mmCIF file of C-alpha atoms and ligand atoms in Angstrom:
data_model
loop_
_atom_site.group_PDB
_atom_site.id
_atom_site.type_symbol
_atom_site.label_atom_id
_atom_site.label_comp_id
_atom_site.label_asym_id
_atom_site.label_seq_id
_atom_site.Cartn_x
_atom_site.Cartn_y
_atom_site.Cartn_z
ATOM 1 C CA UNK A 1 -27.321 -1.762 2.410
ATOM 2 C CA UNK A 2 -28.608 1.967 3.509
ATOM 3 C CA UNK A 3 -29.230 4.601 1.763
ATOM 4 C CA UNK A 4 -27.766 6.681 4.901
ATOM 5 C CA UNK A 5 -29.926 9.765 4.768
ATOM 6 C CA UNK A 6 -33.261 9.106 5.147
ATOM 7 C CA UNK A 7 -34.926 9.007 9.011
ATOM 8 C CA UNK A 8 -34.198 6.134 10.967
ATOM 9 C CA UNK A 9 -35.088 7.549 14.428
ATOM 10 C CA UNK A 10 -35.010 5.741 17.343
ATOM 11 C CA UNK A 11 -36.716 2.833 15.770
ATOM 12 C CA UNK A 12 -34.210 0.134 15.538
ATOM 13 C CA UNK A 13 -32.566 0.641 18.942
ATOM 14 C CA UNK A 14 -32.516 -3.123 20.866
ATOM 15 C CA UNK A 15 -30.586 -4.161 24.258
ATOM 16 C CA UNK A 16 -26.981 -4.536 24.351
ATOM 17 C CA UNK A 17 -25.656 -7.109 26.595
ATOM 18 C CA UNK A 18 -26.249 -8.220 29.967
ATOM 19 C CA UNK A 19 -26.730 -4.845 31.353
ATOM 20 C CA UNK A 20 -29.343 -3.692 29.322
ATOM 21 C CA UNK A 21 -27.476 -0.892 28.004
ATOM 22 C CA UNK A 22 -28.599 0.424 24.156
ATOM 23 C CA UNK A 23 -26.387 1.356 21.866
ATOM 24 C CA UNK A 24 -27.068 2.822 18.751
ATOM 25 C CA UNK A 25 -26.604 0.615 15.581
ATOM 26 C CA UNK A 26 -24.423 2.008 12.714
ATOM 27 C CA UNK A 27 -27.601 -0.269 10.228
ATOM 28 C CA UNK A 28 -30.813 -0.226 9.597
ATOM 29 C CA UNK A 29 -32.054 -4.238 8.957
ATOM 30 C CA UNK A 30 -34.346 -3.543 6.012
ATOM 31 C CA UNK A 31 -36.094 -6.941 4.429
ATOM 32 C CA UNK A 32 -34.213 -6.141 1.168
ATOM 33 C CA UNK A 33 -36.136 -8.035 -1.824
ATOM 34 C CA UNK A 34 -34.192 -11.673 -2.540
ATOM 35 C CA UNK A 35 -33.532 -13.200 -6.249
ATOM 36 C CA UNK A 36 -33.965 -16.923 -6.092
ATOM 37 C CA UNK A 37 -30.850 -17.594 -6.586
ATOM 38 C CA UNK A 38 -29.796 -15.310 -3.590
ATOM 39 C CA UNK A 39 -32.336 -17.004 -1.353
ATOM 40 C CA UNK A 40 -31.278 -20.602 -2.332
ATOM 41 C CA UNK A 41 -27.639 -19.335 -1.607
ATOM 42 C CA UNK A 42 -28.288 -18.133 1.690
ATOM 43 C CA UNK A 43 -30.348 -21.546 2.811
ATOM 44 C CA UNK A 44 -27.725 -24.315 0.856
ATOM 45 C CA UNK A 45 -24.578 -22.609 0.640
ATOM 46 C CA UNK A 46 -24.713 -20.389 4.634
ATOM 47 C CA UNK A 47 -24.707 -23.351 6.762
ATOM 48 C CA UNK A 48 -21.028 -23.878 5.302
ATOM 49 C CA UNK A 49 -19.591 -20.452 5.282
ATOM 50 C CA UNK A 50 -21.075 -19.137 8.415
ATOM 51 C CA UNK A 51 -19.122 -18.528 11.958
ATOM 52 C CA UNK A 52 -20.788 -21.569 13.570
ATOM 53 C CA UNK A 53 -19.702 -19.768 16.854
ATOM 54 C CA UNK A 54 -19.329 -16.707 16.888
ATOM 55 C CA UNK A 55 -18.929 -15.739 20.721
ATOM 56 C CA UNK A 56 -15.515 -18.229 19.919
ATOM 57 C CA UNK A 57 -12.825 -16.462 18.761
ATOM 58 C CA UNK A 58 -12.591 -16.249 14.896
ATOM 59 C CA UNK A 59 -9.305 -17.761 14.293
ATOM 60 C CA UNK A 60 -11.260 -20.921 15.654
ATOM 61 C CA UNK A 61 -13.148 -21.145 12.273
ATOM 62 C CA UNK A 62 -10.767 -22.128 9.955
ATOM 63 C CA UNK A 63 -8.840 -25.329 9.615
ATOM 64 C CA UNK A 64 -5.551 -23.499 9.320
ATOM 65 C CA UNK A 65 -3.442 -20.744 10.916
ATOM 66 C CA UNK A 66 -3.149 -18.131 8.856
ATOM 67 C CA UNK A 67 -3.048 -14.051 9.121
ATOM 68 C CA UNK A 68 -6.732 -12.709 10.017
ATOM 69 C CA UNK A 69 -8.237 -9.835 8.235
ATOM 70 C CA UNK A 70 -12.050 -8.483 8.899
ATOM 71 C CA UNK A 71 -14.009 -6.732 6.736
ATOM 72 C CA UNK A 72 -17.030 -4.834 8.634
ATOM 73 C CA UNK A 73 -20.350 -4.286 6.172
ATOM 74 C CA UNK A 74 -18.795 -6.444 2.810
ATOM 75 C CA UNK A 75 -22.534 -5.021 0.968
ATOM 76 C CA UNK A 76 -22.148 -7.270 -2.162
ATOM 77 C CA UNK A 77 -19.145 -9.072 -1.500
ATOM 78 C CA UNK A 78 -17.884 -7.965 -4.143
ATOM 79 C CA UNK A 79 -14.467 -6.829 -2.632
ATOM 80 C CA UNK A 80 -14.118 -9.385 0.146
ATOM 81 C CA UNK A 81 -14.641 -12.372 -2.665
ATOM 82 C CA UNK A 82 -11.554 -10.534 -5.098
ATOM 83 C CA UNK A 83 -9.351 -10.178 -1.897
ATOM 84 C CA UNK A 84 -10.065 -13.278 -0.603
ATOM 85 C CA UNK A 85 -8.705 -14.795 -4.166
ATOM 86 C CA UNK A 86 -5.755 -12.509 -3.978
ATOM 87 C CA UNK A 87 -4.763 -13.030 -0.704
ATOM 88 C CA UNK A 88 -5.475 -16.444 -0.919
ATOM 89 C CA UNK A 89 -2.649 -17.051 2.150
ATOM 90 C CA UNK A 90 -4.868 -15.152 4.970
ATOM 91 C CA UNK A 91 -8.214 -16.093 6.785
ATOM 92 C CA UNK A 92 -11.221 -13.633 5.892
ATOM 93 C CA UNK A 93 -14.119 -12.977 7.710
ATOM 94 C CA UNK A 94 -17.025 -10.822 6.672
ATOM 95 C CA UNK A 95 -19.843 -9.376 8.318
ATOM 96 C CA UNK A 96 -23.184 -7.716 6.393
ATOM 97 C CA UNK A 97 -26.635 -7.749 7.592
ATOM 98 C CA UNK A 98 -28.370 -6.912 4.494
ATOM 99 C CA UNK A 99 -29.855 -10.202 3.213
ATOM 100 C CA UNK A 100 -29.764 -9.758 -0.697
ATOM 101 C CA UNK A 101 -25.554 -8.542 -0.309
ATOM 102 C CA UNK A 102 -24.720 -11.749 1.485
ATOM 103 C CA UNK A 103 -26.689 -13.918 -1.095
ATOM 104 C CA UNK A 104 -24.592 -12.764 -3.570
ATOM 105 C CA UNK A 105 -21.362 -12.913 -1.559
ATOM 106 C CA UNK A 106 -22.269 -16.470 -0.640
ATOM 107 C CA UNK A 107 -22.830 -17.322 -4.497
ATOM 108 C CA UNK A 108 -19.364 -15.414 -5.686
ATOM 109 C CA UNK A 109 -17.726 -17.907 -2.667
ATOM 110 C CA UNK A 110 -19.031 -20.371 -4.110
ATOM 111 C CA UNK A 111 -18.458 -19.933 -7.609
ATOM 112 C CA UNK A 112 -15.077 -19.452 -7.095
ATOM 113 C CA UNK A 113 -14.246 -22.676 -4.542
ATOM 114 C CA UNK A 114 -13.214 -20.084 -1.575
ATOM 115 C CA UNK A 115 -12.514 -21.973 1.269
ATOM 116 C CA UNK A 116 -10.397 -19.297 3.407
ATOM 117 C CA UNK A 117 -13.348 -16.886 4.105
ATOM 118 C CA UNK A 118 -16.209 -17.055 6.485
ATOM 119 C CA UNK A 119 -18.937 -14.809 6.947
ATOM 120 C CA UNK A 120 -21.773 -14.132 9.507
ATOM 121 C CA UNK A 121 -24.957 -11.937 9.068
ATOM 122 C CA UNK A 122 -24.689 -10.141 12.676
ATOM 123 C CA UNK A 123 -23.573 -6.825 14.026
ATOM 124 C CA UNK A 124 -20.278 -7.142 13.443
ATOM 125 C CA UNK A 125 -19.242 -4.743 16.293
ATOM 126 C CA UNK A 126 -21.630 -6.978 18.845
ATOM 127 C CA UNK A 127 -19.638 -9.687 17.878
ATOM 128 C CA UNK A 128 -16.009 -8.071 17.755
ATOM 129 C CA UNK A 129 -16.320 -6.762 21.517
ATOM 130 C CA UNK A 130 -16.372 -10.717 22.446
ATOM 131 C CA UNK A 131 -13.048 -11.195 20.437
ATOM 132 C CA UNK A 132 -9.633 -11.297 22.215
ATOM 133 C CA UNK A 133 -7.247 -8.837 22.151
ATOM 134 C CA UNK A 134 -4.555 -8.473 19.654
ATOM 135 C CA UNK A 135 -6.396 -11.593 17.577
ATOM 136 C CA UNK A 136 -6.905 -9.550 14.530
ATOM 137 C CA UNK A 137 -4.336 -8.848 11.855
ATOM 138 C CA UNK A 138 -6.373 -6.292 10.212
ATOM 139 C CA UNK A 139 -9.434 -4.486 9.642
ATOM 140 C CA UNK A 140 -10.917 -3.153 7.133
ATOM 141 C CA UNK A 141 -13.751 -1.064 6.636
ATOM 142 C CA UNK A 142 -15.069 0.414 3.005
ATOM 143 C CA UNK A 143 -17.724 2.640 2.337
ATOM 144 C CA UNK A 144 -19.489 2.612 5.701
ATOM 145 C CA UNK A 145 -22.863 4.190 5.912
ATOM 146 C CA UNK A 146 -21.629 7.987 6.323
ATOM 147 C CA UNK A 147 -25.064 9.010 8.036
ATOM 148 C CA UNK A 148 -24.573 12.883 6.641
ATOM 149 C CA UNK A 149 -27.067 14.345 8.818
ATOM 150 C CA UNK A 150 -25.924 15.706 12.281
ATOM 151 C CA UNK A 151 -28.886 13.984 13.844
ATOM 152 C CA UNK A 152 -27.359 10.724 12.488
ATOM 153 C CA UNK A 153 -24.007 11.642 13.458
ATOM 154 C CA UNK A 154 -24.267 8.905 16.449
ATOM 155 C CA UNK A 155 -25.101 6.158 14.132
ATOM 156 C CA UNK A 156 -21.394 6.320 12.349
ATOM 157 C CA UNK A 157 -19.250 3.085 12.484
ATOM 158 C CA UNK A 158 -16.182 4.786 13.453
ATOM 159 C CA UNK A 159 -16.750 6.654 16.678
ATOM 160 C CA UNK A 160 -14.044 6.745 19.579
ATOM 161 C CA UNK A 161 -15.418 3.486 21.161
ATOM 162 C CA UNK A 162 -14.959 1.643 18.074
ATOM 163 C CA UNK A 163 -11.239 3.586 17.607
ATOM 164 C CA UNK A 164 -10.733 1.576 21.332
ATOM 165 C CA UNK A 165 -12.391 -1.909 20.027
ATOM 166 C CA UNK A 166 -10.062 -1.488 17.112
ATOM 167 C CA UNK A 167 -7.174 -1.069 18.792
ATOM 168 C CA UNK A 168 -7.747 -3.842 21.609
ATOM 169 C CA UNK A 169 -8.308 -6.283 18.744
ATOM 170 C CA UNK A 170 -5.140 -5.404 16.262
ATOM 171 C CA UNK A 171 -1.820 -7.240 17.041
ATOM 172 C CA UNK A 172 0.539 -5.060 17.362
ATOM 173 C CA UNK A 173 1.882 -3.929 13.921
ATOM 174 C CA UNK A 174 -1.939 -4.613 13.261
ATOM 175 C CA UNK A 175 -3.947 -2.199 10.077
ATOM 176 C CA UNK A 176 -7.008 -0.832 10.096
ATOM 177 C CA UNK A 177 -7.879 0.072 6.551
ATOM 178 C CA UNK A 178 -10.853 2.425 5.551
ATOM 179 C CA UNK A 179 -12.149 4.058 2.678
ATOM 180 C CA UNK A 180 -14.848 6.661 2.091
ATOM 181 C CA UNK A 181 -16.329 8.465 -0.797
ATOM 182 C CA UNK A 182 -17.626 11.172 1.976
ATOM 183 C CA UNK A 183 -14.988 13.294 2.622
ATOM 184 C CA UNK A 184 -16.664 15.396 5.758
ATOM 185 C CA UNK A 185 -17.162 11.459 7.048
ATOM 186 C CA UNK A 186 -12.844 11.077 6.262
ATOM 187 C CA UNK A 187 -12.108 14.024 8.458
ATOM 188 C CA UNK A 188 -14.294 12.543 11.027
ATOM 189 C CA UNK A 189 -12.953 9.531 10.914
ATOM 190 C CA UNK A 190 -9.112 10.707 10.810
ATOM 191 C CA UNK A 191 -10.098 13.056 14.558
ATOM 192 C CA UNK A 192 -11.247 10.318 15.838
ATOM 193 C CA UNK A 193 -8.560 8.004 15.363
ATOM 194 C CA UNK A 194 -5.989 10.780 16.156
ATOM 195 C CA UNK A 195 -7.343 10.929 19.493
ATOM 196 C CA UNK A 196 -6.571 7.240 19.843
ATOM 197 C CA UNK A 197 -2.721 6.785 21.031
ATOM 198 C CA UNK A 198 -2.601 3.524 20.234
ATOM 199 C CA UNK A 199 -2.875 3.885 16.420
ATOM 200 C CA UNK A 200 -0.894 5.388 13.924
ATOM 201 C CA UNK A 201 -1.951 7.267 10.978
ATOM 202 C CA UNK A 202 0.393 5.607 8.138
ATOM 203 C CA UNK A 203 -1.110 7.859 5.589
ATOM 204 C CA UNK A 204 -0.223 12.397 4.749
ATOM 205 C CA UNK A 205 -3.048 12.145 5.608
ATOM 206 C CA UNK A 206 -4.474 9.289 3.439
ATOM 207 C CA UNK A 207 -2.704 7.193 0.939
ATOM 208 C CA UNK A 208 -3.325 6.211 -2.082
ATOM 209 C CA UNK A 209 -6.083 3.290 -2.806
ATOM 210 C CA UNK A 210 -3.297 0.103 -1.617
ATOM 211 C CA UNK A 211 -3.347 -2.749 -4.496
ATOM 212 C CA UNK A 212 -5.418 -5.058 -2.224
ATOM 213 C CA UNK A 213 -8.589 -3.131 -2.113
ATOM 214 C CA UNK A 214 -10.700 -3.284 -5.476
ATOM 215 C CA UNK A 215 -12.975 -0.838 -6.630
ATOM 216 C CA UNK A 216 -16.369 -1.878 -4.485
ATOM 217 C CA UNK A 217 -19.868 -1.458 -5.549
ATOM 218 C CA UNK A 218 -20.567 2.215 -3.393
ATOM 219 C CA UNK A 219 -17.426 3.359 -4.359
ATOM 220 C CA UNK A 220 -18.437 3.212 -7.972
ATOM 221 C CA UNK A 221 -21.570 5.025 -6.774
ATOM 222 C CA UNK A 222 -20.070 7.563 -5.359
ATOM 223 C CA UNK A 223 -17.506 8.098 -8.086
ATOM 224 C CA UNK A 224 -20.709 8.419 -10.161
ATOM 225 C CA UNK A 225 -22.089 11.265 -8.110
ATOM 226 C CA UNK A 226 -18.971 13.250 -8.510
ATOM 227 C CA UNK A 227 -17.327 12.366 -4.908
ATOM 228 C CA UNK A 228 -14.081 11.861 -3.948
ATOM 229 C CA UNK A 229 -12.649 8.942 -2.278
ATOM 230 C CA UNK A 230 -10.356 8.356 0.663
ATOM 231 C CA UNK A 231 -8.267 5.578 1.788
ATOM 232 C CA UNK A 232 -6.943 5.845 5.614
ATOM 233 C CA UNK A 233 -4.385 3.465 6.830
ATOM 234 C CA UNK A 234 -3.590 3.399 10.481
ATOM 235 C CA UNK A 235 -1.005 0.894 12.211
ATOM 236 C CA UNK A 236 -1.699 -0.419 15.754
ATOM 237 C CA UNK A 237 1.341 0.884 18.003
ATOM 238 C CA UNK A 238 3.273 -1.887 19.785
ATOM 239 C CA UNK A 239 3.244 -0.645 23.309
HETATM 240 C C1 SAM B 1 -22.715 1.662 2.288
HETATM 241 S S1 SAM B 1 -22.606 -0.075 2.416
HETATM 242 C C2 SAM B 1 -20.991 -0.433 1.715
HETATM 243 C C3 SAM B 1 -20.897 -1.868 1.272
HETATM 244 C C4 SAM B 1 -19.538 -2.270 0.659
HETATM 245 N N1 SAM B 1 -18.466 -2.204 1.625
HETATM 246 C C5 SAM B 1 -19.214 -1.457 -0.550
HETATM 247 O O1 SAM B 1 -18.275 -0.647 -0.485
HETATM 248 O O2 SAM B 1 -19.886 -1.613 -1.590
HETATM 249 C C6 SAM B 1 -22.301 -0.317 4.147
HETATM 250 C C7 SAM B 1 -22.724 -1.693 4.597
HETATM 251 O O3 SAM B 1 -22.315 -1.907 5.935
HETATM 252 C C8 SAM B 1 -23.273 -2.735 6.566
HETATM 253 N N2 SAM B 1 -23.107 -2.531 8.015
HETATM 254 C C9 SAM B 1 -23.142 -1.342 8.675
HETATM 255 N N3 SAM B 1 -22.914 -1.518 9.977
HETATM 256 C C10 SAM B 1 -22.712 -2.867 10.152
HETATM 257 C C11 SAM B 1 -22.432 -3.661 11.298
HETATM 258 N N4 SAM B 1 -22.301 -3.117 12.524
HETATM 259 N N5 SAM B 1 -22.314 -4.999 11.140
HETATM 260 C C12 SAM B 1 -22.457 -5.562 9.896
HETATM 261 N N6 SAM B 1 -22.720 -4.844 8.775
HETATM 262 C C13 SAM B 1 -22.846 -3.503 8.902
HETATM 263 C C14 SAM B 1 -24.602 -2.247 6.018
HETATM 264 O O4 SAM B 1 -25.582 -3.252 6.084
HETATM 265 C C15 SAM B 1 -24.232 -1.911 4.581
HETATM 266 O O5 SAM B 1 -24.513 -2.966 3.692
#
């Protein structure tokens, strides 16, 4: 987990594929400081909730067939371990890099004898441009780094390449959920999607927080600091 606004330069750029391309990451890896109990989680209790694959595609993972739903940067795991309890009929995977979040995710799993999530500690959009198309029932996406600074602007999650990857991956009918407690970063994302004719904002223009997203842990920040939050729906056209 980022704080979003301090410099991150150029530091952290790496190759991209075959062709040597770069692409700027929407993260900043940061050796984040683990309890005990997060590091035992992450050596005994990973090796059973990790994508063993993940250049397979993700429905692959799970013993079952079941509706697929993605959540890109789960922090904590707070949310992802609640909905994956209350949605206990879908397939979950969740991708966070920070080390300490995904201790605690893995522990909350755990705890609570989840068997219909998996996670992997990877760039989730390296590993989402391998995934077929329409395989993905929906995304969702809360409280992404909103990298405020203009400089920064290019490390945003939602930019019009991931507006594509988003709609290439959603079955028709398909949602991509987001939510943001940086309103300037809501507009952004909402002009970006627009330009996308494959998805359609469900929302006047957002909707009200839907009863399968909890509270998470930087919304309550946020909500702290006096900002506002914003849920965005949009629906993956059929043609
Ligand atoms: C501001 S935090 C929000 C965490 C959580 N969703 C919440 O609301 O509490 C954003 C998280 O997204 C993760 N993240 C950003 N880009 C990512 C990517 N491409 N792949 C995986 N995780 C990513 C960061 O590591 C960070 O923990």
């Amino acid at each position: 987990m980022n704080d979003a606004d301090d410099d991150r330069s150029e530091r952290d750029r790496e190759p991209d594929g075959p062709d040597r391309r770069r692409r700027v990451r929407s993260f900043v890896r940061r050796p984040g400081r683990l309890t005990p109990a997060q590091q035992r989680a992450l050596d005994e209790l990973l090796p059973r909730y990790r994508l063993a694959d993940p250049t397979a595609p993700l429905a692959e993972a799970f013993e079952r067939s079941a509706p697929l739903i993605v959540e890109i940067g789960c922090g904590n795991g707070d949310a992802l371990c609640w909905m994956s309890g209350n949605e206990p009929d879908s397939n979950f995977v969740g991708f966070e890099v920070h080390e300490p979040g995904m201790g605690r995710l893995l522990r909350c799993l755990d705890a609570n004898g989840r068997s219909n999530v998996r996670v992997a500690m990877l760039d989730a959009v390296e590993v989402l441009q391998g995934q077929p198309d329409g395989s993905i029932d929906m995304l969702r996406v809360y409280f992404p780094d909103p990298w405020p600074k203009k400089r920064h602007h290019k490390r945003r999650l939602v930019s019009p390449t991931f507006a594509a990857m988003a709609r290439r991956l959603l079955r028709p009918g398909g949602m991509l959920h987001l939510a943001t407690d940086w309103v300037p970063y809501a507009e952004w994302m909402h002009e970006v999607l627009a330009a996308e004719a494959g998805l359609e904002n469900l929302g006047h223009p957002d909707i009200e927080r839907p009863e399968w997203r909890p509270e998470t842990h930087f919304e309550r920040r946020g909500l702290k600091r006096g900002h506002e939050v914003r849920d965005l729906l949009y629906r993956a056209r059929s043609s």
